[in-house]
PDB file of C-alpha atoms in Angstrom:
ATOM      1  CA  UNK A   1      53.291 148.498 -49.333  1.00 34.00           C
ATOM      2  CA  UNK A   2      51.457 146.588 -47.483  1.00 34.00           C
ATOM      3  CA  UNK A   3      52.429 146.200 -43.736  1.00 36.00           C
ATOM      4  CA  UNK A   4      51.796 143.011 -41.739  1.00 39.00           C
ATOM      5  CA  UNK A   5      51.350 143.353 -37.714  1.00 41.00           C
ATOM      6  CA  UNK A   6      51.964 140.643 -35.544  1.00 40.00           C
ATOM      7  CA  UNK A   7      51.467 140.890 -31.889  1.00 39.00           C
ATOM      8  CA  UNK A   8      52.739 138.338 -29.145  1.00 38.00           C
ATOM      9  CA  UNK A   9      50.855 138.994 -26.104  1.00 36.00           C
ATOM     10  CA  UNK A  10      52.702 140.119 -23.089  1.00 37.00           C
ATOM     11  CA  UNK A  11      55.941 140.423 -25.042  1.00 39.00           C
ATOM     12  CA  UNK A  12      57.614 143.750 -25.301  1.00 42.00           C
ATOM     13  CA  UNK A  13      57.711 144.450 -28.904  1.00 48.00           C
ATOM     14  CA  UNK A  14      55.833 144.380 -32.052  1.00 54.00           C
ATOM     15  CA  UNK A  15      57.233 142.390 -34.973  1.00 57.00           C
ATOM     16  CA  UNK A  16      56.531 144.278 -37.855  1.00 57.00           C
ATOM     17  CA  UNK A  17      57.207 142.866 -41.437  1.00 52.00           C
ATOM     18  CA  UNK A  18      57.319 145.345 -44.523  1.00 52.00           C
ATOM     19  CA  UNK A  19      57.743 143.349 -47.729  1.00 54.00           C
ATOM     20  CA  UNK A  20      60.193 140.718 -46.992  1.00 61.00           C
ATOM     21  CA  UNK A  21      61.830 142.507 -44.326  1.00 70.00           C
ATOM     22  CA  UNK A  22      60.939 141.844 -40.323  1.00 74.00           C
ATOM     23  CA  UNK A  23      61.371 144.850 -37.942  1.00 76.00           C
ATOM     24  CA  UNK A  24      60.784 145.062 -34.282  1.00 82.00           C
ATOM     25  CA  UNK A  25      59.345 147.709 -32.480  1.00 84.00           C
ATOM     26  CA  UNK A  26      59.566 147.883 -28.861  1.00 87.00           C
ATOM     27  CA  UNK A  27      60.305 150.338 -25.946  1.00 89.00           C
ATOM     28  CA  UNK A  28      63.639 151.384 -27.378  1.00 89.00           C
ATOM     29  CA  UNK A  29      61.801 152.637 -30.246  1.00 89.00           C
ATOM     30  CA  UNK A  30      59.657 154.971 -28.123  1.00 90.00           C
ATOM     31  CA  UNK A  31      57.014 152.675 -27.367  1.00 91.00           C
ATOM     32  CA  UNK A  32      55.357 153.653 -24.354  1.00 93.00           C
ATOM     33  CA  UNK A  33      54.945 150.436 -22.629  1.00 89.00           C
ATOM     34  CA  UNK A  34      55.854 146.897 -23.608  1.00 88.00           C
ATOM     35  CA  UNK A  35      52.026 145.313 -22.923  1.00 91.00           C
ATOM     36  CA  UNK A  36      49.873 145.518 -26.097  1.00 92.00           C
ATOM     37  CA  UNK A  37      46.674 144.947 -25.271  1.00 94.00           C
ATOM     38  CA  UNK A  38      44.929 146.675 -28.464  1.00 95.00           C
ATOM     39  CA  UNK A  39      46.139 147.528 -32.216  1.00 94.00           C
ATOM     40  CA  UNK A  40      44.757 148.601 -35.604  1.00 95.00           C
ATOM     41  CA  UNK A  41      46.176 149.930 -38.880  1.00 94.00           C
ATOM     42  CA  UNK A  42      43.831 152.875 -40.006  1.00 95.00           C
ATOM     43  CA  UNK A  43      42.982 153.887 -43.552  1.00 95.00           C
ATOM     44  CA  UNK A  44      45.658 156.175 -43.826  1.00 95.00           C
ATOM     45  CA  UNK A  45      48.196 153.387 -43.152  1.00 93.00           C
ATOM     46  CA  UNK A  46      49.075 154.541 -39.456  1.00 94.00           C
ATOM     47  CA  UNK A  47      49.907 151.680 -36.780  1.00 94.00           C
ATOM     48  CA  UNK A  48      47.689 152.331 -33.469  1.00 97.00           C
ATOM     49  CA  UNK A  49      49.010 150.296 -30.651  1.00 96.00           C
ATOM     50  CA  UNK A  50      47.387 150.502 -27.063  1.00 97.00           C
ATOM     51  CA  UNK A  51      49.337 149.408 -24.322  1.00 96.00           C
ATOM     52  CA  UNK A  52      48.753 150.127 -20.133  1.00 95.00           C
ATOM     53  CA  UNK A  53      50.479 153.077 -20.520  1.00 96.00           C
ATOM     54  CA  UNK A  54      49.213 155.123 -23.315  1.00 96.00           C
ATOM     55  CA  UNK A  55      48.235 154.947 -27.003  1.00 97.00           C
ATOM     56  CA  UNK A  56      50.925 155.033 -29.691  1.00 97.00           C
ATOM     57  CA  UNK A  57      50.840 156.280 -33.332  1.00 96.00           C
ATOM     58  CA  UNK A  58      53.339 154.513 -35.672  1.00 94.00           C
ATOM     59  CA  UNK A  59      54.189 156.165 -39.056  1.00 92.00           C
ATOM     60  CA  UNK A  60      56.835 153.615 -40.107  1.00 88.00           C
ATOM     61  CA  UNK A  61      59.500 155.821 -38.821  1.00 89.00           C
ATOM     62  CA  UNK A  62      58.785 157.135 -35.508  1.00 93.00           C
ATOM     63  CA  UNK A  63      56.506 156.656 -32.726  1.00 94.00           C
ATOM     64  CA  UNK A  64      54.102 159.269 -31.212  1.00 96.00           C
ATOM     65  CA  UNK A  65      52.552 158.769 -27.859  1.00 97.00           C
ATOM     66  CA  UNK A  66      49.221 160.023 -26.537  1.00 98.00           C
ATOM     67  CA  UNK A  67      48.565 159.595 -22.664  1.00 97.00           C
ATOM     68  CA  UNK A  68      46.373 160.739 -19.950  1.00 96.00           C
ATOM     69  CA  UNK A  69      46.467 164.334 -18.537  1.00 96.00           C
ATOM     70  CA  UNK A  70      44.101 165.657 -16.048  1.00 93.00           C
ATOM     71  CA  UNK A  71      44.662 169.365 -16.507  1.00 96.00           C
ATOM     72  CA  UNK A  72      43.716 168.968 -20.569  1.00 96.00           C
ATOM     73  CA  UNK A  73      40.055 168.256 -21.459  1.00 94.00           C
ATOM     74  CA  UNK A  74      40.723 167.057 -24.878  1.00 95.00           C
ATOM     75  CA  UNK A  75      43.414 164.568 -23.637  1.00 97.00           C
ATOM     76  CA  UNK A  76      42.819 160.799 -23.337  1.00 97.00           C
ATOM     77  CA  UNK A  77      40.985 160.210 -19.766  1.00 97.00           C
ATOM     78  CA  UNK A  78      43.058 157.042 -18.874  1.00 97.00           C
ATOM     79  CA  UNK A  79      46.487 155.221 -19.999  1.00 97.00           C
ATOM     80  CA  UNK A  80      45.267 151.799 -19.952  1.00 97.00           C
ATOM     81  CA  UNK A  81      44.127 150.860 -23.190  1.00 97.00           C
ATOM     82  CA  UNK A  82      41.692 148.088 -23.835  1.00 96.00           C
ATOM     83  CA  UNK A  83      40.188 148.370 -27.505  1.00 96.00           C
ATOM     84  CA  UNK A  84      40.410 150.445 -30.611  1.00 97.00           C
ATOM     85  CA  UNK A  85      38.041 150.559 -33.671  1.00 97.00           C
ATOM     86  CA  UNK A  86      38.195 153.222 -36.333  1.00 97.00           C
ATOM     87  CA  UNK A  87      35.160 154.976 -37.881  1.00 96.00           C
ATOM     88  CA  UNK A  88      35.676 157.292 -40.585  1.00 95.00           C
ATOM     89  CA  UNK A  89      37.798 160.374 -39.116  1.00 96.00           C
ATOM     90  CA  UNK A  90      37.576 158.884 -35.577  1.00 97.00           C
ATOM     91  CA  UNK A  91      39.177 155.994 -33.643  1.00 98.00           C
ATOM     92  CA  UNK A  92      36.806 154.912 -30.644  1.00 98.00           C
ATOM     93  CA  UNK A  93      39.415 154.110 -27.729  1.00 98.00           C
ATOM     94  CA  UNK A  94      38.512 151.785 -24.951  1.00 97.00           C
ATOM     95  CA  UNK A  95      40.153 152.225 -21.591  1.00 96.00           C
ATOM     96  CA  UNK A  96      40.208 150.365 -18.248  1.00 94.00           C
ATOM     97  CA  UNK A  97      38.939 152.872 -15.816  1.00 93.00           C
ATOM     98  CA  UNK A  98      38.513 156.039 -18.163  1.00 95.00           C
ATOM     99  CA  UNK A  99      35.185 154.649 -20.174  1.00 95.00           C
ATOM    100  CA  UNK A 100      35.134 155.684 -23.751  1.00 97.00           C
ATOM    101  CA  UNK A 101      37.455 158.201 -25.826  1.00 97.00           C
ATOM    102  CA  UNK A 102      36.707 158.891 -29.210  1.00 98.00           C
ATOM    103  CA  UNK A 103      39.592 160.328 -31.109  1.00 98.00           C
ATOM    104  CA  UNK A 104      39.371 163.007 -33.886  1.00 97.00           C
ATOM    105  CA  UNK A 105      42.241 162.304 -36.236  1.00 96.00           C
ATOM    106  CA  UNK A 106      42.243 165.604 -37.809  1.00 95.00           C
ATOM    107  CA  UNK A 107      41.915 167.971 -34.618  1.00 95.00           C
ATOM    108  CA  UNK A 108      44.354 165.360 -32.442  1.00 95.00           C
ATOM    109  CA  UNK A 109      41.790 166.020 -29.745  1.00 96.00           C
ATOM    110  CA  UNK A 110      39.847 163.258 -27.527  1.00 97.00           C
ATOM    111  CA  UNK A 111      36.363 163.534 -26.543  1.00 96.00           C
ATOM    112  CA  UNK A 112      35.556 161.618 -23.322  1.00 95.00           C
ATOM    113  CA  UNK A 113      31.687 159.702 -22.900  1.00 95.00           C
ATOM    114  CA  UNK A 114      30.732 161.776 -19.658  1.00 92.00           C
ATOM    115  CA  UNK A 115      30.015 159.369 -16.746  1.00 88.00           C
ATOM    116  CA  UNK A 116      26.595 160.799 -17.135  1.00 89.00           C
ATOM    117  CA  UNK A 117      24.974 162.143 -20.230  1.00 90.00           C
ATOM    118  CA  UNK A 118      23.014 165.094 -20.798  1.00 87.00           C
ATOM    119  CA  UNK A 119      19.609 163.242 -20.522  1.00 80.00           C
ATOM    120  CA  UNK A 120      20.420 161.486 -17.311  1.00 81.00           C
ATOM    121  CA  UNK A 121      21.996 157.975 -18.750  1.00 84.00           C
ATOM    122  CA  UNK A 122      24.994 156.300 -17.356  1.00 85.00           C
ATOM    123  CA  UNK A 123      26.966 153.240 -17.880  1.00 86.00           C
ATOM    124  CA  UNK A 124      27.387 150.951 -15.303  1.00 80.00           C
ATOM    125  CA  UNK A 125      31.165 150.244 -15.741  1.00 89.00           C
ATOM    126  CA  UNK A 126      34.134 152.669 -17.139  1.00 92.00           C
ATOM    127  CA  UNK A 127      36.031 149.325 -18.460  1.00 93.00           C
ATOM    128  CA  UNK A 128      35.259 149.354 -22.183  1.00 95.00           C
ATOM    129  CA  UNK A 129      36.456 145.837 -23.388  1.00 93.00           C
ATOM    130  CA  UNK A 130      35.135 146.612 -27.046  1.00 94.00           C
ATOM    131  CA  UNK A 131      33.716 149.668 -29.121  1.00 96.00           C
ATOM    132  CA  UNK A 132      32.493 149.693 -32.676  1.00 95.00           C
ATOM    133  CA  UNK A 133      29.926 151.650 -34.490  1.00 96.00           C
ATOM    134  CA  UNK A 134      26.943 150.221 -36.875  1.00 95.00           C
ATOM    135  CA  UNK A 135      25.904 151.177 -40.119  1.00 94.00           C
ATOM    136  CA  UNK A 136      23.389 153.789 -38.859  1.00 95.00           C
ATOM    137  CA  UNK A 137      26.473 155.769 -36.737  1.00 96.00           C
ATOM    138  CA  UNK A 138      25.252 154.406 -33.283  1.00 96.00           C
ATOM    139  CA  UNK A 139      28.177 153.081 -30.983  1.00 97.00           C
ATOM    140  CA  UNK A 140      27.819 149.848 -29.192  1.00 95.00           C
ATOM    141  CA  UNK A 141      30.145 149.209 -25.908  1.00 95.00           C
ATOM    142  CA  UNK A 142      30.956 145.936 -24.618  1.00 93.00           C
ATOM    143  CA  UNK A 143      31.636 146.501 -20.839  1.00 91.00           C
ATOM    144  CA  UNK A 144      33.313 144.525 -17.863  1.00 88.00           C
ATOM    145  CA  UNK A 145      32.193 144.809 -14.570  1.00 80.00           C
ATOM    146  CA  UNK A 146      34.413 147.089 -12.523  1.00 75.00           C
ATOM    147  CA  UNK A 147      36.684 145.620  -9.976  1.00 70.00           C
ATOM    148  CA  UNK A 148      35.769 142.282 -10.844  1.00 67.00           C
ATOM    149  CA  UNK A 149      36.918 141.889 -14.145  1.00 67.00           C
ATOM    150  CA  UNK A 150      34.056 139.542 -15.278  1.00 72.00           C
ATOM    151  CA  UNK A 151      32.051 139.397 -18.756  1.00 81.00           C
ATOM    152  CA  UNK A 152      29.893 141.995 -18.869  1.00 86.00           C
ATOM    153  CA  UNK A 153      26.937 143.105 -21.052  1.00 88.00           C
ATOM    154  CA  UNK A 154      26.568 145.027 -24.328  1.00 91.00           C
ATOM    155  CA  UNK A 155      24.864 148.443 -24.638  1.00 92.00           C
ATOM    156  CA  UNK A 156      24.189 150.527 -27.377  1.00 94.00           C
ATOM    157  CA  UNK A 157      24.450 154.485 -27.475  1.00 95.00           C
ATOM    158  CA  UNK A 158      21.880 155.882 -29.679  1.00 94.00           C
ATOM    159  CA  UNK A 159      23.533 158.968 -31.473  1.00 95.00           C
ATOM    160  CA  UNK A 160      21.233 161.873 -32.954  1.00 94.00           C
ATOM    161  CA  UNK A 161      21.482 163.350 -36.619  1.00 94.00           C
ATOM    162  CA  UNK A 162      24.346 165.294 -36.866  1.00 94.00           C
ATOM    163  CA  UNK A 163      26.178 163.930 -33.926  1.00 95.00           C
ATOM    164  CA  UNK A 164      29.571 162.847 -35.708  1.00 96.00           C
ATOM    165  CA  UNK A 165      29.583 166.458 -37.191  1.00 94.00           C
ATOM    166  CA  UNK A 166      29.008 168.107 -33.883  1.00 93.00           C
ATOM    167  CA  UNK A 167      31.817 166.091 -32.161  1.00 93.00           C
ATOM    168  CA  UNK A 168      34.417 166.953 -34.897  1.00 91.00           C
ATOM    169  CA  UNK A 169      33.662 170.467 -34.064  1.00 90.00           C
ATOM    170  CA  UNK A 170      33.539 170.310 -30.236  1.00 85.00           C
ATOM    171  CA  UNK A 171      30.060 171.538 -30.255  1.00 81.00           C
ATOM    172  CA  UNK A 172      28.383 169.872 -27.214  1.00 85.00           C
ATOM    173  CA  UNK A 173      28.570 166.502 -29.077  1.00 89.00           C
ATOM    174  CA  UNK A 174      26.934 164.338 -26.096  1.00 93.00           C
ATOM    175  CA  UNK A 175      23.593 166.522 -26.363  1.00 92.00           C
ATOM    176  CA  UNK A 176      20.509 164.230 -27.513  1.00 93.00           C
ATOM    177  CA  UNK A 177      22.966 160.891 -27.004  1.00 94.00           C
ATOM    178  CA  UNK A 178      20.626 158.103 -25.028  1.00 93.00           C
ATOM    179  CA  UNK A 179      21.724 154.626 -23.953  1.00 91.00           C
ATOM    180  CA  UNK A 180      19.770 151.667 -24.819  1.00 87.00           C
ATOM    181  CA  UNK A 181      20.429 148.040 -22.900  1.00 78.00           C
ATOM    182  CA  UNK A 182      21.960 146.268 -21.458  1.00 73.00           C
ATOM    183  CA  UNK A 183      21.726 143.146 -23.106  1.00 77.00           C
ATOM    184  CA  UNK A 184      20.068 140.528 -21.024  1.00 69.00           C
ATOM    185  CA  UNK A 185      22.954 138.407 -20.128  1.00 74.00           C
ATOM    186  CA  UNK A 186      26.856 139.294 -19.837  1.00 78.00           C
ATOM    187  CA  UNK A 187      29.108 137.978 -23.005  1.00 84.00           C
ATOM    188  CA  UNK A 188      32.628 136.555 -22.866  1.00 83.00           C
ATOM    189  CA  UNK A 189      33.565 137.770 -26.805  1.00 85.00           C
ATOM    190  CA  UNK A 190      31.787 140.565 -28.742  1.00 89.00           C
ATOM    191  CA  UNK A 191      32.973 140.370 -32.569  1.00 90.00           C
ATOM    192  CA  UNK A 192      31.321 143.021 -35.383  1.00 91.00           C
ATOM    193  CA  UNK A 193      31.006 142.288 -38.768  1.00 90.00           C
ATOM    194  CA  UNK A 194      32.777 144.152 -41.285  1.00 88.00           C
ATOM    195  CA  UNK A 195      29.755 145.411 -42.493  1.00 88.00           C
ATOM    196  CA  UNK A 196      28.467 147.037 -39.365  1.00 91.00           C
ATOM    197  CA  UNK A 197      25.457 145.300 -39.854  1.00 93.00           C
ATOM    198  CA  UNK A 198      25.732 142.239 -37.252  1.00 93.00           C
ATOM    199  CA  UNK A 199      27.166 141.829 -33.878  1.00 93.00           C
ATOM    200  CA  UNK A 200      28.171 137.946 -33.008  1.00 93.00           C
ATOM    201  CA  UNK A 201      28.418 137.659 -29.254  1.00 91.00           C
ATOM    202  CA  UNK A 202      29.512 134.441 -27.400  1.00 89.00           C
ATOM    203  CA  UNK A 203      29.444 132.928 -23.863  1.00 81.00           C
ATOM    204  CA  UNK A 204      30.260 129.221 -23.034  1.00 77.00           C
ATOM    205  CA  UNK A 205      28.735 127.331 -25.759  1.00 81.00           C
ATOM    206  CA  UNK A 206      26.125 129.871 -26.807  1.00 84.00           C
ATOM    207  CA  UNK A 207      26.862 132.110 -29.984  1.00 90.00           C
ATOM    208  CA  UNK A 208      24.202 134.791 -30.726  1.00 91.00           C
ATOM    209  CA  UNK A 209      23.887 136.525 -34.006  1.00 92.00           C
ATOM    210  CA  UNK A 210      22.178 140.318 -33.579  1.00 92.00           C
ATOM    211  CA  UNK A 211      21.311 142.144 -36.389  1.00 93.00           C
ATOM    212  CA  UNK A 212      21.671 145.770 -35.258  1.00 92.00           C
ATOM    213  CA  UNK A 213      19.296 147.805 -37.454  1.00 92.00           C
ATOM    214  CA  UNK A 214      16.307 145.484 -36.367  1.00 91.00           C
ATOM    215  CA  UNK A 215      17.205 144.220 -33.153  1.00 89.00           C
ATOM    216  CA  UNK A 216      16.646 140.308 -34.198  1.00 91.00           C
ATOM    217  CA  UNK A 217      18.876 137.710 -32.678  1.00 91.00           C
ATOM    218  CA  UNK A 218      19.553 133.986 -33.268  1.00 92.00           C
ATOM    219  CA  UNK A 219      21.022 131.843 -31.142  1.00 92.00           C
ATOM    220  CA  UNK A 220      23.507 128.928 -32.150  1.00 92.00           C
ATOM    221  CA  UNK A 221      24.296 126.200 -29.548  1.00 89.00           C
ATOM    222  CA  UNK A 222      27.484 124.819 -30.534  1.00 88.00           C
ATOM    223  CA  UNK A 223      28.125 122.030 -27.603  1.00 84.00           C
ATOM    224  CA  UNK A 224      31.775 123.722 -27.400  1.00 85.00           C
ATOM    225  CA  UNK A 225      33.425 126.753 -26.260  1.00 86.00           C
ATOM    226  CA  UNK A 226      34.236 129.629 -28.983  1.00 88.00           C
ATOM    227  CA  UNK A 227      37.492 130.960 -28.202  1.00 87.00           C
ATOM    228  CA  UNK A 228      38.291 133.342 -31.444  1.00 88.00           C
ATOM    229  CA  UNK A 229      36.140 134.405 -33.775  1.00 91.00           C
ATOM    230  CA  UNK A 230      37.514 135.991 -37.250  1.00 91.00           C
ATOM    231  CA  UNK A 231      35.582 137.381 -40.697  1.00 92.00           C
ATOM    232  CA  UNK A 232      37.262 136.562 -43.800  1.00 90.00           C
ATOM    233  CA  UNK A 233      37.271 138.809 -46.732  1.00 87.00           C
ATOM    234  CA  UNK A 234      34.247 137.400 -48.284  1.00 88.00           C
ATOM    235  CA  UNK A 235      32.150 138.315 -45.295  1.00 87.00           C
ATOM    236  CA  UNK A 236      32.153 134.588 -43.982  1.00 90.00           C
ATOM    237  CA  UNK A 237      32.544 134.066 -40.024  1.00 92.00           C
ATOM    238  CA  UNK A 238      34.840 131.765 -38.585  1.00 93.00           C
ATOM    239  CA  UNK A 239      34.616 130.175 -34.972  1.00 92.00           C
ATOM    240  CA  UNK A 240      37.424 128.460 -33.541  1.00 91.00           C
ATOM    241  CA  UNK A 241      36.301 126.063 -30.886  1.00 89.00           C
ATOM    242  CA  UNK A 242      37.734 124.033 -28.307  1.00 83.00           C
ATOM    243  CA  UNK A 243      36.506 121.528 -25.936  1.00 76.00           C
ATOM    244  CA  UNK A 244      38.161 118.631 -23.884  1.00 73.00           C
ATOM    245  CA  UNK A 245      37.492 116.439 -26.589  1.00 74.00           C
ATOM    246  CA  UNK A 246      38.511 118.244 -29.420  1.00 81.00           C
ATOM    247  CA  UNK A 247      39.325 121.638 -31.463  1.00 89.00           C
ATOM    248  CA  UNK A 248      37.061 122.560 -34.320  1.00 89.00           C
ATOM    249  CA  UNK A 249      37.015 125.120 -36.986  1.00 92.00           C
ATOM    250  CA  UNK A 250      33.417 126.297 -37.544  1.00 92.00           C
ATOM    251  CA  UNK A 251      32.208 128.419 -40.768  1.00 94.00           C
ATOM    252  CA  UNK A 252      28.984 130.228 -40.721  1.00 93.00           C
ATOM    253  CA  UNK A 253      26.951 129.368 -44.107  1.00 88.00           C
ATOM    254  CA  UNK A 254      23.290 128.887 -44.830  1.00 87.00           C
ATOM    255  CA  UNK A 255      22.215 130.215 -41.384  1.00 90.00           C
ATOM    256  CA  UNK A 256      24.126 127.361 -39.732  1.00 91.00           C
ATOM    257  CA  UNK A 257      27.730 126.788 -38.486  1.00 92.00           C
ATOM    258  CA  UNK A 258      29.466 123.930 -40.317  1.00 91.00           C
ATOM    259  CA  UNK A 259      32.792 121.941 -40.202  1.00 87.00           C
TER     260      UNK A 259
END
């Protein structure tokens, strides 16, 4: 059965519809907290739900909660979840204050990005608003500015050959990882394409298309504010724009945005 998930921001419940039956998942059912900040359904069908108080996994019957534990080096580093992204056997978990955690589903371990990498690189903020992986297996992070919650730049963690295998084995996984960036300007929103080859970035009326392999960028000025981006099943990007004059729905086609 296909499970459809609908989230109402700031409401203390999740609405789950299986077939024609609507169910509600709330704190009474074991959800760790009522503020839902991120969610995804993984390839095994589990629902992963990020809150301000831990990461929840729902299997259709019960909820399992993963939380921070200072005494456990393989526990979540911070309970406030900002983003979730699946990559193979891993889930990238962006937190509000604890940086990036990578969860290995098979071993049930969280691997924390250290504040300073073995090679000396360091990120400027532990607020990871978005994290995703490109076609080459490199990790991209959209960070917020610490203590201000303002839009921040985009960084890339360049992973060496064998990184994901070493991570699964907990064998000094961060050795050889380097940081490139930041992007030259802060971004309001970052959206990775499903094919993992393109990243879209927006700020105000500017929308930038970044090819992850070559680093090539193309800029589009839409004369309106982009509020939401989504990709359909055919790989087409849609941008919902809102200005004082009117609302617009634009589709990227033939190298340009069209209504």
